[in-house]
Every structure is written in structure tokens, then in C-alpha cells.
PDB file of C-alpha atoms in Angstrom:
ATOM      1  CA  UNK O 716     138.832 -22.805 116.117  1.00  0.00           C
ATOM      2  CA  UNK O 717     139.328 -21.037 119.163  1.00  0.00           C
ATOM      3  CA  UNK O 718     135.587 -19.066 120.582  1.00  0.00           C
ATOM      4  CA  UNK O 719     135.757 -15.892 120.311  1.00  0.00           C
ATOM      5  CA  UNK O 720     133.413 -14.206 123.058  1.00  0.00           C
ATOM      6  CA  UNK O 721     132.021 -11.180 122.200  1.00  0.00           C
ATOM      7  CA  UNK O 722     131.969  -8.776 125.416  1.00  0.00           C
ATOM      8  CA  UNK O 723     128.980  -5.946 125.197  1.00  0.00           C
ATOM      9  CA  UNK O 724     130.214  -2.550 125.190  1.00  0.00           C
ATOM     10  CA  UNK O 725     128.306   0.082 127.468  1.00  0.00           C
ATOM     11  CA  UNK O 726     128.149   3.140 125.826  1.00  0.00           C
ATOM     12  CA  UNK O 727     130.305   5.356 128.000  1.00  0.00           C
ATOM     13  CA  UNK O 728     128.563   8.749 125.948  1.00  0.00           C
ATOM     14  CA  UNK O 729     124.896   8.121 127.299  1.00  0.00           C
ATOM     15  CA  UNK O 730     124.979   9.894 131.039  1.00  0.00           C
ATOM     16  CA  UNK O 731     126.977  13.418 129.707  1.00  0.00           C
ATOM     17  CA  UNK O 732     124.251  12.790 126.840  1.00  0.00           C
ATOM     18  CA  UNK O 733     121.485  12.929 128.899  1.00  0.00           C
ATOM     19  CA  UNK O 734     123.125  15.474 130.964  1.00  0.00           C
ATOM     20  CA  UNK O 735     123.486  17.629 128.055  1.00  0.00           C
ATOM     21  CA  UNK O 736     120.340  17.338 127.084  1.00  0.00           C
ATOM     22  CA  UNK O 737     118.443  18.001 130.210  1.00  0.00           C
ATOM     23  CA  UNK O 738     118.909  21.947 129.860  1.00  0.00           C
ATOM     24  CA  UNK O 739     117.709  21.753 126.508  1.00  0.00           C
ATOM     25  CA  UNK O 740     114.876  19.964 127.173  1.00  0.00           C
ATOM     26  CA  UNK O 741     114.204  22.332 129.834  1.00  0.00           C
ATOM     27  CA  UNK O 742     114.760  25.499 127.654  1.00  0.00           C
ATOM     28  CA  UNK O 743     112.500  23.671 124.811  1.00  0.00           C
ATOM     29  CA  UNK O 744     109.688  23.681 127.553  1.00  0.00           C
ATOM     30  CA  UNK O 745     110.065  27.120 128.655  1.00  0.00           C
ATOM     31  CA  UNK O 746     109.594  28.539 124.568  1.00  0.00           C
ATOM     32  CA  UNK O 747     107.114  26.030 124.390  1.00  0.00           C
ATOM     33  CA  UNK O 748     105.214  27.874 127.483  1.00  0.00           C
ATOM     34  CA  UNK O 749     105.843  31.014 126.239  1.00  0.00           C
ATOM     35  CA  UNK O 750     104.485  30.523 122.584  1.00  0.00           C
ATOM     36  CA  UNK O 751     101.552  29.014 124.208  1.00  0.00           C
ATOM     37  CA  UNK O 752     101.414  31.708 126.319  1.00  0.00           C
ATOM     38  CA  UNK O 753     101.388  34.687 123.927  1.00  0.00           C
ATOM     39  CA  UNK O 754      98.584  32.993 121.612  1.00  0.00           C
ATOM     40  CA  UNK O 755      96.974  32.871 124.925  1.00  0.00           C
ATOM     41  CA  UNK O 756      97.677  36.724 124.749  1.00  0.00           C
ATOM     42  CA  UNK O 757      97.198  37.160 121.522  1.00  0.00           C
ATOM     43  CA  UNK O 758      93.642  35.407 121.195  1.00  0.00           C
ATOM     44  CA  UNK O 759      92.480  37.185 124.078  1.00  0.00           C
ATOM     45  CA  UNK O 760      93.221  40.719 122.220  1.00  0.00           C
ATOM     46  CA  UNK O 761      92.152  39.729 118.903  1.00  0.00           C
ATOM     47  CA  UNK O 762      88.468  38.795 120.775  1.00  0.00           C
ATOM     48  CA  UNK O 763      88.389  42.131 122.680  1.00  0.00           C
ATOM     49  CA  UNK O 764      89.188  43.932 119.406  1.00  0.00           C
ATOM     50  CA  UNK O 765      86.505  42.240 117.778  1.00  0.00           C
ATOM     51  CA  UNK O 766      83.993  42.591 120.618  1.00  0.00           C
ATOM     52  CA  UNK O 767      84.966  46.300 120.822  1.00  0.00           C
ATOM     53  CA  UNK O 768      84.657  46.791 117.057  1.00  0.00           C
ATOM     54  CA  UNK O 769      80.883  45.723 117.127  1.00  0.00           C
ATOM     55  CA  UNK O 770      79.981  48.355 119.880  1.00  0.00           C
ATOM     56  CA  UNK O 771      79.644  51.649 118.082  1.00  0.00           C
ATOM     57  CA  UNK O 772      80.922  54.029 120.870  1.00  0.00           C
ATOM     58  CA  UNK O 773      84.445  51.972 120.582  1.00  0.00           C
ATOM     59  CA  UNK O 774      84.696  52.150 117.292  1.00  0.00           C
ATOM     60  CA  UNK O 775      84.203  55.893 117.050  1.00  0.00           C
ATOM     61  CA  UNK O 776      86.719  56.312 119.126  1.00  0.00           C
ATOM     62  CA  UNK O 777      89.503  54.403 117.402  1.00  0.00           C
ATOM     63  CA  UNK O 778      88.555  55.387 114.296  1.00  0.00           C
ATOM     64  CA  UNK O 779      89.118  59.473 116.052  1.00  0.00           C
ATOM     65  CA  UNK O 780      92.281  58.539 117.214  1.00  0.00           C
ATOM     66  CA  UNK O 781      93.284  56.587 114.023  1.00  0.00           C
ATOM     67  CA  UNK O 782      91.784  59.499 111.608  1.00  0.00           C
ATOM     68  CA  UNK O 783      94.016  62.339 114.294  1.00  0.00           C
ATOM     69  CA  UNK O 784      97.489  60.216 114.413  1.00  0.00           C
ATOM     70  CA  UNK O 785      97.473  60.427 110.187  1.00  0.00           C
ATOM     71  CA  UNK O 786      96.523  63.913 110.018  1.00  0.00           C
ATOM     72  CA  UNK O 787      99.687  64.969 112.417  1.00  0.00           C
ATOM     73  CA  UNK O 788     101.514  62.798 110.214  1.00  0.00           C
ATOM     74  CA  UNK O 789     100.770  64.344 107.210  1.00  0.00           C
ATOM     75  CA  UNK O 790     100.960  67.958 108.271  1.00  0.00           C
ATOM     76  CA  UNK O 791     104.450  67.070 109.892  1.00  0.00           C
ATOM     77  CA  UNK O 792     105.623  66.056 106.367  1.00  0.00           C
ATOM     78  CA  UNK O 793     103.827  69.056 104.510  1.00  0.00           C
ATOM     79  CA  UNK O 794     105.414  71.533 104.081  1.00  0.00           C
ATOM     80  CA  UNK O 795     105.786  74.485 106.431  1.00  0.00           C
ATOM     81  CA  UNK O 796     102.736  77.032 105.797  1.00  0.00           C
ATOM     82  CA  UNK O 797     103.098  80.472 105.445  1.00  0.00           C
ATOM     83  CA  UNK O 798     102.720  82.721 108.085  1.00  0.00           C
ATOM     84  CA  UNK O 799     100.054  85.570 106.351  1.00  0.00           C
ATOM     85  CA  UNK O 800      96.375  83.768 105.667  1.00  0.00           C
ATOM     86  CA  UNK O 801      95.036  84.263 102.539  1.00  0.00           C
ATOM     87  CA  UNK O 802      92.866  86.772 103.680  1.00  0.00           C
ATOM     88  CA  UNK O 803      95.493  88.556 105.067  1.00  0.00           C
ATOM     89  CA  UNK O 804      97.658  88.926 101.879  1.00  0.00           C
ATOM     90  CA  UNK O 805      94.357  90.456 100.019  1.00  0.00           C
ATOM     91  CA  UNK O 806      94.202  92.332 102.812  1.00  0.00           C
ATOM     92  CA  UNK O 807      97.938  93.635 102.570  1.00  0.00           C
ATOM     93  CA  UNK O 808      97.401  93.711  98.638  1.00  0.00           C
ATOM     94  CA  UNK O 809      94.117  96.293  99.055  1.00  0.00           C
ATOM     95  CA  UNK O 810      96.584  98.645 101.143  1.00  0.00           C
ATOM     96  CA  UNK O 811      99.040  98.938  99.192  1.00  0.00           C
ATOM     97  CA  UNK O 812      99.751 102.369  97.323  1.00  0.00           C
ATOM     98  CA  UNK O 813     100.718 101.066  93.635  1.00  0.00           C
ATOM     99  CA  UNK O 814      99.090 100.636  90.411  1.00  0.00           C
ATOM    100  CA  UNK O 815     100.245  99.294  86.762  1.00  0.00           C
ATOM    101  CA  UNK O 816     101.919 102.120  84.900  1.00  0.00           C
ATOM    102  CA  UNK O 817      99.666  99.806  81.918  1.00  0.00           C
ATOM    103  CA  UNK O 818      96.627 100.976  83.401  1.00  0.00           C
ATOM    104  CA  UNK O 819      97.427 104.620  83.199  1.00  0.00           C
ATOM    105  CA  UNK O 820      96.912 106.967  80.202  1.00  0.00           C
ATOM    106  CA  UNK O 821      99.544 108.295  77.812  1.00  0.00           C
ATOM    107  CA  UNK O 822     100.117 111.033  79.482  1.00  0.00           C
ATOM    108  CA  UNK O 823      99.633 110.123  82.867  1.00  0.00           C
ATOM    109  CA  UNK O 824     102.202 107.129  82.067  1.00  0.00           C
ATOM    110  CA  UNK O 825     104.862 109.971  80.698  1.00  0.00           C
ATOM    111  CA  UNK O 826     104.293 111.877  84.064  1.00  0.00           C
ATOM    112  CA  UNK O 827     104.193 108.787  86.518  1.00  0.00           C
ATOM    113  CA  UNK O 828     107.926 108.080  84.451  1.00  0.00           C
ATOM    114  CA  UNK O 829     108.918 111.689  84.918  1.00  0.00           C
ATOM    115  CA  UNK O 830     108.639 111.648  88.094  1.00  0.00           C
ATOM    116  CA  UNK O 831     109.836 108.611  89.021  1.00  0.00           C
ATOM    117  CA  UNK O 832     113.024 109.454  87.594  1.00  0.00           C
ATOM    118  CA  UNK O 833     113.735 112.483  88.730  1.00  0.00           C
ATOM    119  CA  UNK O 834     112.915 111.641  92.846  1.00  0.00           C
ATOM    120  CA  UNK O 835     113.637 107.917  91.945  1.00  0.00           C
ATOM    121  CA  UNK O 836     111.141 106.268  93.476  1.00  0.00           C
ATOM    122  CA  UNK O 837     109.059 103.171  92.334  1.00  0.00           C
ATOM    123  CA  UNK O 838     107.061 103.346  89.089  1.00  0.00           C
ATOM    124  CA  UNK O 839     103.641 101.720  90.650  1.00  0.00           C
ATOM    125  CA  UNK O 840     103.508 104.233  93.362  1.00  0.00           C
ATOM    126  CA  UNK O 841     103.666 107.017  91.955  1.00  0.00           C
ATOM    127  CA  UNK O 842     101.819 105.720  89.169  1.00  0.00           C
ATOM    128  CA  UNK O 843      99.008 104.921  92.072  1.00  0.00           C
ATOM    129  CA  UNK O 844      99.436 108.869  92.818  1.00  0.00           C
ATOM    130  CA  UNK O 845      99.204 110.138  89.521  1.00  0.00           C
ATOM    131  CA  UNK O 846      95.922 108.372  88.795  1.00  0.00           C
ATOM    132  CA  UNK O 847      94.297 109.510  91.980  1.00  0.00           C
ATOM    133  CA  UNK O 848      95.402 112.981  90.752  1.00  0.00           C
ATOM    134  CA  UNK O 849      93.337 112.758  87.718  1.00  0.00           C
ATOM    135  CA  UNK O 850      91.163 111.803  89.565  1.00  0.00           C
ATOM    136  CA  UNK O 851      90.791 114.434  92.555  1.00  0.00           C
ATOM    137  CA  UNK O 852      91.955 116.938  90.015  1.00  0.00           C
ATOM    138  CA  UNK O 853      88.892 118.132  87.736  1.00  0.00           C
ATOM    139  CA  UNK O 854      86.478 117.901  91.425  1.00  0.00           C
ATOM    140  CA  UNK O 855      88.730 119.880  93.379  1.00  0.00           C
ATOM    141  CA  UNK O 856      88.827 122.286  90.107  1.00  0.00           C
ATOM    142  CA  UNK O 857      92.700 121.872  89.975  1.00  0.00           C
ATOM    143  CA  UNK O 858      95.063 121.212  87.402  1.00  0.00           C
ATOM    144  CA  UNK O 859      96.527 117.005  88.406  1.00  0.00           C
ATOM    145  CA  UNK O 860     100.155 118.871  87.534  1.00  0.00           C
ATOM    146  CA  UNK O 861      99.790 121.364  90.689  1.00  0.00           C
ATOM    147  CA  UNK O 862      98.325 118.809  92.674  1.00  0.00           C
ATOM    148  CA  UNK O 863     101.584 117.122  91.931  1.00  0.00           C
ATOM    149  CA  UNK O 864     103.869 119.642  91.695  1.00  0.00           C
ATOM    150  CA  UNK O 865     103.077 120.236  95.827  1.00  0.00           C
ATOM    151  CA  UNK O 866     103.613 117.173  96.775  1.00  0.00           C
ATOM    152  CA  UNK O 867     107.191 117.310  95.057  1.00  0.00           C
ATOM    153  CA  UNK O 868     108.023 120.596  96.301  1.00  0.00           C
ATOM    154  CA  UNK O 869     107.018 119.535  99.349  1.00  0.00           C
ATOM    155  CA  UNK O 870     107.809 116.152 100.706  1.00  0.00           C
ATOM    156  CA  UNK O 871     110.160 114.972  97.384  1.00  0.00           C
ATOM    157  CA  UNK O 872     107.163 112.062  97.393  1.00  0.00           C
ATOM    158  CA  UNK O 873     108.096 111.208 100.901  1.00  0.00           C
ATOM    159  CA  UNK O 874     104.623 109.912 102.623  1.00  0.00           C
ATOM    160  CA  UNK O 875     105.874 109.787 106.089  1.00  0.00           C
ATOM    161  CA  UNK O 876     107.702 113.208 106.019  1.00  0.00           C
ATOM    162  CA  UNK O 877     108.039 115.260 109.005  1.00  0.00           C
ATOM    163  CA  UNK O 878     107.804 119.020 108.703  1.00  0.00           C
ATOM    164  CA  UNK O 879     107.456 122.042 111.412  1.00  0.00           C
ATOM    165  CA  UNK O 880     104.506 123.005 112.954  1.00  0.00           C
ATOM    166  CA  UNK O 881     102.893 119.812 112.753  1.00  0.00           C
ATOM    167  CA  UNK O 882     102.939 119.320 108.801  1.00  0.00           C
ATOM    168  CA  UNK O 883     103.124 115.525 107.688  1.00  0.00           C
ATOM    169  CA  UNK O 884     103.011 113.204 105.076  1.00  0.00           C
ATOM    170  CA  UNK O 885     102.898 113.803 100.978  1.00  0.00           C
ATOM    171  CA  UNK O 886     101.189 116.861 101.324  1.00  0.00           C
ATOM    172  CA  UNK O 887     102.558 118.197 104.383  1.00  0.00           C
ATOM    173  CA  UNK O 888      99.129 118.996 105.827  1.00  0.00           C
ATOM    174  CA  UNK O 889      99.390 120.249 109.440  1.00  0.00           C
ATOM    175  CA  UNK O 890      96.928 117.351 110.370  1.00  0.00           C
ATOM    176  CA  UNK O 891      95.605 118.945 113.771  1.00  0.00           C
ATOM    177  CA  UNK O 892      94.108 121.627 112.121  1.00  0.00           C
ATOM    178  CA  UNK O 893      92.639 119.604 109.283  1.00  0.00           C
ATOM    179  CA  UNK O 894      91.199 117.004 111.649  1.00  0.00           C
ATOM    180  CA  UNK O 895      87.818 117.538 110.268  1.00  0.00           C
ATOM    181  CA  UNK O 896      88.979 116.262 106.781  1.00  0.00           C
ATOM    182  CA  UNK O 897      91.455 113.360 108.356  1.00  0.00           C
ATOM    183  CA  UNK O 898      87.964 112.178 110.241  1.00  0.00           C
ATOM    184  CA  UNK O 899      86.066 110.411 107.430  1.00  0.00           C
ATOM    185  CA  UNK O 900      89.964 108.531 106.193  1.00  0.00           C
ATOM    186  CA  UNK O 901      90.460 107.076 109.231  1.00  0.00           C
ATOM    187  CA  UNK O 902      91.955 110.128 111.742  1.00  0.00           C
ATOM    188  CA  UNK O 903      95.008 111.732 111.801  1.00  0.00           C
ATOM    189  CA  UNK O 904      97.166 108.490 110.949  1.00  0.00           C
ATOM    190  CA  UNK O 905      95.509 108.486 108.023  1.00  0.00           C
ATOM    191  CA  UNK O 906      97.805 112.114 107.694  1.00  0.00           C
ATOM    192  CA  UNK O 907     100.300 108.889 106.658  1.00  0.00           C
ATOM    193  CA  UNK O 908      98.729 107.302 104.034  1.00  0.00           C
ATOM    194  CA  UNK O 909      99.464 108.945 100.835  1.00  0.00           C
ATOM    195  CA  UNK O 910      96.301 108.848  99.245  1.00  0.00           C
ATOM    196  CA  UNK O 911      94.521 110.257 101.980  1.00  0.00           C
ATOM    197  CA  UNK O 912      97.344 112.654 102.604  1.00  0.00           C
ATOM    198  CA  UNK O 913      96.851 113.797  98.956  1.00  0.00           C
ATOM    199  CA  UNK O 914      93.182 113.802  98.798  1.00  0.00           C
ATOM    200  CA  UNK O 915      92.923 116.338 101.991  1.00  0.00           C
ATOM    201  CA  UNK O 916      96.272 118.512 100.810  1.00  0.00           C
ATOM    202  CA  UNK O 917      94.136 118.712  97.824  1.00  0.00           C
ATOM    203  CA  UNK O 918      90.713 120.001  99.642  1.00  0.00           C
ATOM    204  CA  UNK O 919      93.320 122.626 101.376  1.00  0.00           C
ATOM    205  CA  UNK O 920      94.539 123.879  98.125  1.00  0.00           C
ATOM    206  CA  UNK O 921      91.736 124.207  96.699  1.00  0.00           C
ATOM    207  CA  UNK O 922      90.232 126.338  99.911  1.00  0.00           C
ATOM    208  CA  UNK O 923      93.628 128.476 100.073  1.00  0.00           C
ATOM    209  CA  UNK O 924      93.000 129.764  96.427  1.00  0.00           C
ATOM    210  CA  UNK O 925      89.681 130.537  96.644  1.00  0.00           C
ATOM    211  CA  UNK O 926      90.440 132.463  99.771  1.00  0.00           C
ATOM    212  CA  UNK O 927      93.587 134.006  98.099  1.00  0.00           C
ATOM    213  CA  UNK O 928      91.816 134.736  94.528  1.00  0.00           C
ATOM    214  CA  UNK O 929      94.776 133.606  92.923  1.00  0.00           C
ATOM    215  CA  UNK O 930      97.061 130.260  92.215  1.00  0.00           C
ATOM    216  CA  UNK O 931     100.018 132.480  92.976  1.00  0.00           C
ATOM    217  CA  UNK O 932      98.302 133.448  96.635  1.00  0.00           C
ATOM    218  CA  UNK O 933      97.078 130.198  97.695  1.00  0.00           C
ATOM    219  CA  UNK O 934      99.996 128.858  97.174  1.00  0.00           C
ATOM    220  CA  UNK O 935     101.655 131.308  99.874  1.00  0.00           C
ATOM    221  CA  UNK O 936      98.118 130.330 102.167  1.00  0.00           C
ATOM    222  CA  UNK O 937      98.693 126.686 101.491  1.00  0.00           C
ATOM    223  CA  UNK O 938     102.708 126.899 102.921  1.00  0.00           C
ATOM    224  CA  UNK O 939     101.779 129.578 105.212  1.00  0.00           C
ATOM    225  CA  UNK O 940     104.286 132.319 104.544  1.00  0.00           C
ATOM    226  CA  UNK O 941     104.116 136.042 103.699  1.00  0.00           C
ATOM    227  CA  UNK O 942     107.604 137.438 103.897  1.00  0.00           C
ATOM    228  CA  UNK O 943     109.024 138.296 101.416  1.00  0.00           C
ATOM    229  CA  UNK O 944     111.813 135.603 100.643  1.00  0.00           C
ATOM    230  CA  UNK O 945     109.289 132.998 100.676  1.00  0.00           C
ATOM    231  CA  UNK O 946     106.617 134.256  98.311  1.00  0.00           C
ATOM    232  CA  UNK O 947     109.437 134.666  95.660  1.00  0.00           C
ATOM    233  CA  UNK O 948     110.823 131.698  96.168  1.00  0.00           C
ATOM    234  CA  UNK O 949     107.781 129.061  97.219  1.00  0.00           C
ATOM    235  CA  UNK O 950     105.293 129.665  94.297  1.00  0.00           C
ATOM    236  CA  UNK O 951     108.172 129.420  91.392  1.00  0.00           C
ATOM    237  CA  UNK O 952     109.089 126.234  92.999  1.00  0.00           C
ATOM    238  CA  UNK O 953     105.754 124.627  92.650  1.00  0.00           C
ATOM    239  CA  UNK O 954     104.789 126.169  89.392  1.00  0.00           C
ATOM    240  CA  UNK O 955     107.943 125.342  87.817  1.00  0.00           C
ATOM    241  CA  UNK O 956     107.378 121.963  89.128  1.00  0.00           C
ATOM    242  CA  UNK O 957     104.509 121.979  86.827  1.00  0.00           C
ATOM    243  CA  UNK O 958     105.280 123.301  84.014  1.00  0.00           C
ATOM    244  CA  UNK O 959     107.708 120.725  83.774  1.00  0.00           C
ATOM    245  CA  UNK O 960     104.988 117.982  84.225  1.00  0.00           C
ATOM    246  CA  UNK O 961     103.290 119.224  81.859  1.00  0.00           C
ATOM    247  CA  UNK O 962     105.580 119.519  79.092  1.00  0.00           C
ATOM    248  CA  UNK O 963     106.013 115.522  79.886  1.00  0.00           C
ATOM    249  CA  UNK O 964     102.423 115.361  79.043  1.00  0.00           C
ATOM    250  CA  UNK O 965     102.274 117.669  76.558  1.00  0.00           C
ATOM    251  CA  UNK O 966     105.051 115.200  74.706  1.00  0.00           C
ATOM    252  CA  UNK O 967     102.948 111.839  75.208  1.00  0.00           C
ATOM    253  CA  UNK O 968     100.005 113.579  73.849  1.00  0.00           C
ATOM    254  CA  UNK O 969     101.829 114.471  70.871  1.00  0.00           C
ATOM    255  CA  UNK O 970     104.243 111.700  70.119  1.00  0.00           C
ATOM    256  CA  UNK O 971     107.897 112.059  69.580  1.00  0.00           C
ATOM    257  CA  UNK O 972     107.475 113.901  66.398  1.00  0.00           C
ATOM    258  CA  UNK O 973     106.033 116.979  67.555  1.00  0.00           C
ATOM    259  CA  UNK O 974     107.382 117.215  71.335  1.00  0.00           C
ATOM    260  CA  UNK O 975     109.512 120.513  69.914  1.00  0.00           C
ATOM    261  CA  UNK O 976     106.750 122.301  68.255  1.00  0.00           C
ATOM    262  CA  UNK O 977     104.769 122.225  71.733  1.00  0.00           C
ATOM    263  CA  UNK O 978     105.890 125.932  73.883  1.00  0.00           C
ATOM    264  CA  UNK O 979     106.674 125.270  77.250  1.00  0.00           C
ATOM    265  CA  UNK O 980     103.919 127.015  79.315  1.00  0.00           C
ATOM    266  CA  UNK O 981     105.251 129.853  81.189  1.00  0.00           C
ATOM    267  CA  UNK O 982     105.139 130.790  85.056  1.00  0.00           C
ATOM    268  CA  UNK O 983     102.245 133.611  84.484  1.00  0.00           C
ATOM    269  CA  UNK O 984     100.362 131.299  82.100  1.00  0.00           C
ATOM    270  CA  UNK O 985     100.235 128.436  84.506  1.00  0.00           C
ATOM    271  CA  UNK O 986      99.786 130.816  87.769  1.00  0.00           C
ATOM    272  CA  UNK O 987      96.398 131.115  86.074  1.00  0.00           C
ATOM    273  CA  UNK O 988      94.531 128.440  87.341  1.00  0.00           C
ATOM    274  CA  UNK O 989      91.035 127.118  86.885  1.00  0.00           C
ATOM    275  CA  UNK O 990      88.164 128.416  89.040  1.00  0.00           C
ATOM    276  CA  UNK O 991      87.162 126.651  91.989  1.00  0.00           C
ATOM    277  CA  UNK O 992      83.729 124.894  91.892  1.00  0.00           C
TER     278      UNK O 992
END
């Protein structure tokens, strides 16, 4: 048998291999570094932290910033609060000029409805108007209807009316010359508020008739006017007002069933009015 020699092969792959390789092995290091490095890091921080947390000043402090950074977090995600406090909406509430028609009386109710529907305004304010009425009314020694009965002659139930020589508000009070009586509401804005407006326009009234001995003269005093146009034409105007407010009364006092056997009261009965106190 021929001898067959067996000739060793070099392998021809091994220097690219290790050239290959080399970068790797280089690259491997450099992670190897790094990882080593950030423990480093991160041990180092995770001691601080820990030393920190045991002083008590440190901790207060993160816990302040902590505590602050989830409190602007929450209130970014709450939702958006309203620009009137609390305080100030019972605030806004208490000045407000309205009141329940519920709360009223029968025939305060049928007024506060008559009237709203004829100068069509609200129901609550002028049911806030017709209850101060009442209650103004019996200490001023006036009837509530001619209290009201000015005002609509007057202003239609406009509180921030404008008339000559000064006259303003509900009432139309000439406010300069009532200052006295504007003082303890507030002053002469308060000429704008209709309560206040009503409760002094009331006071006036009441001083015109007793001056003028008669509803029918203080009336004429209260608009101050003599010729002879105007006291034809003013008194009728406020004392027809009332009748008509209080044949609205008359009816809710009454009931449906015996609104027609009531007699309108007529413009020399109601020019009679009740004697000032």
C-alpha cells in the first residue's frame, strides 16, 4: 500500500479572527469600565442619600420639596377654580335686591305679579320691593300701594333712573337735598340702591303730606310742581296707580270667587290717606 502522508493544515481564518476580535474585545472592556463605573456612581449616591436621610435638617428639606412638587401637580390637574371666593358670592348674594315671591303674602304675591307684568321686570325684585313696602309702609303711616304707585309713576321701577334737577333712582329723590337721609345708607350712591332709594322717597312722602295736609298736596310737594297742568295730571297718575294695586290685592284677599263683588276704590276715596305719625 502506498503511505499516505498526512500534511497539517494551518488554519488560514485565525489572524482576520483575531483581528476581528480585537475591537470587540476592546469595546467589551470599555462597557465593562463603564458599568463598573456607574455602580461606582451609583453607590456613592445611594450612601449620601442615606447619610443625608439620617440628618434631620436634610430630610426636612426633601420632604418640602417632595410635599411642594405634588401639590403643583395636583392643582395643575384640578380643575380651574372660580374666580369669586366664597365669601365673595355671600357677599354678592346679601346685595342683591330679590326675594321669593313664596315668601310673600297673598296679597303682596298678587301685587309683586301685577306689577311685574305690567313694567315687565323680574318677579324677585320687585317682590324684594313690595315686601320692604309693607314693611316701611304702616311706620311711615302710608298706604304700601302709594309707596308703590310713586315709584311706578316715577321711574317705571327703573333704580338707576336719571331725572332733572338732580332726581335719581326708584324714587326719584333729588339726593343733594336729602343728603341727611342718604347719610346713615351709605351717601348719596346709596340714591342707587333701590331699597335705600325707596326707604328715603318714602321719609319724603311722608314729610310732603304732612306739610301739604293732604295726599292730593303732597303729592304735588313730593314732584315739586304747582302749575296747573301738573297738579291735574301728576296726582291721578299716582293714585290711579294705586287703586289699581289695590284692586290686585283686594282679589288675592278674596279669592277668585268674589274678585267682582269687591268696588274698585275711587280717586277721592284713596286721596284720603292715613295720618302721619
Amino acid at each position: 500500500m502506498p503511505e499516505t502522508t498526512h500534511t497539517p493544515q494551518r488554519p488560514a481564518a485565525e489572524p482576520q479572527l483575531r483581528q476581528a476580535t480585537l475591537p470587540g474585545l476592546l469595546a467589551r472592556a470599555v462597557v465593562a469600565v463603564s458599568h463598573h463605573s456607574l455602580a461606582v456612581v451609583g453607590l456613592a449616591i445611594a450612601a449620601a442619600l442615606i447619610l443625608g436621610w439620617s440628618q434631620p435638617a436634610f430630610r426636612t428639606v426633601i420632604e418640602a420639596h417632595t410635599l411642594g412638587w405634588l401639590q403643583e401637580r395636583q392643582d395643575a390637574r384640578a380643575e380651574p377654580r372660580p374666580a369669586v371666593a366664597p365669601g365673595e358670592t355671600l357677599e354678592a348674594l346679601a346685595r342683591a335686591t330679590a326675594t321669593e315671591p313664596s315668601s310673600l303674602t297673598g296679597e303682596q304675591a298678587a301685587v309683586a305679579e301685577w306689577l311685574a307684568k305690567r313694567y315687565r321686570i323680574a318677579l324677585e325684585p320687585v317682590s324684594r320691593l313690595v315686601l320692604e313696602a309693607w314693611s316701611i309702609g304702616p311706620r311711615a303711616g302710608l298706604e304700601p300701594t302709594l309707596i308703590l304707585a310713586v315709584a311706578a309713576v316715577e321711574s317705571a321701577f327703573n333704580p338707576f333712573a336719571q331725572g332733572s334737577g338732580g332726581a335719581k333712582g326708584l324714587m326719584q329723590v333729588v339726593a343733594h337735598a336729602h343728603l341727611e337721609k342718604f347719610e346713615p345708607l351709605g351717601g348719596l350712591r346709596a340714591a342707587f340702591d333701590p331699597v335705600s332709594n325707596l326707604r328715603v322717597g318714602a321719609l319724603v312722602l311722608k314729610e310732603s303730606i304732612a306739610e301739604a295736609g293732604s295726599v292730593e298736596g303732597g303729592l304735588l310737594a313730593y314732584m315739586g310742581a304747582y302749575s296747573t297742568s301738573q297738579q291735574t295730571s301728576y296726582p291721578q297718575r299716582v293714585l290711579g296707580e294705586q287703586s289699581q294695586l289695590q284692586q290686585a290685592a283686594q282679589k288675592a284677599q278674596k279669592g277668585p270667587g268674589q274678585a267682582e263683588a269687591g268696588k274698585p276704590q275711587t280717586l277721592a276715596q284713596a286721596s284720603k290717606g292715613a295720618p302721619i305719625h
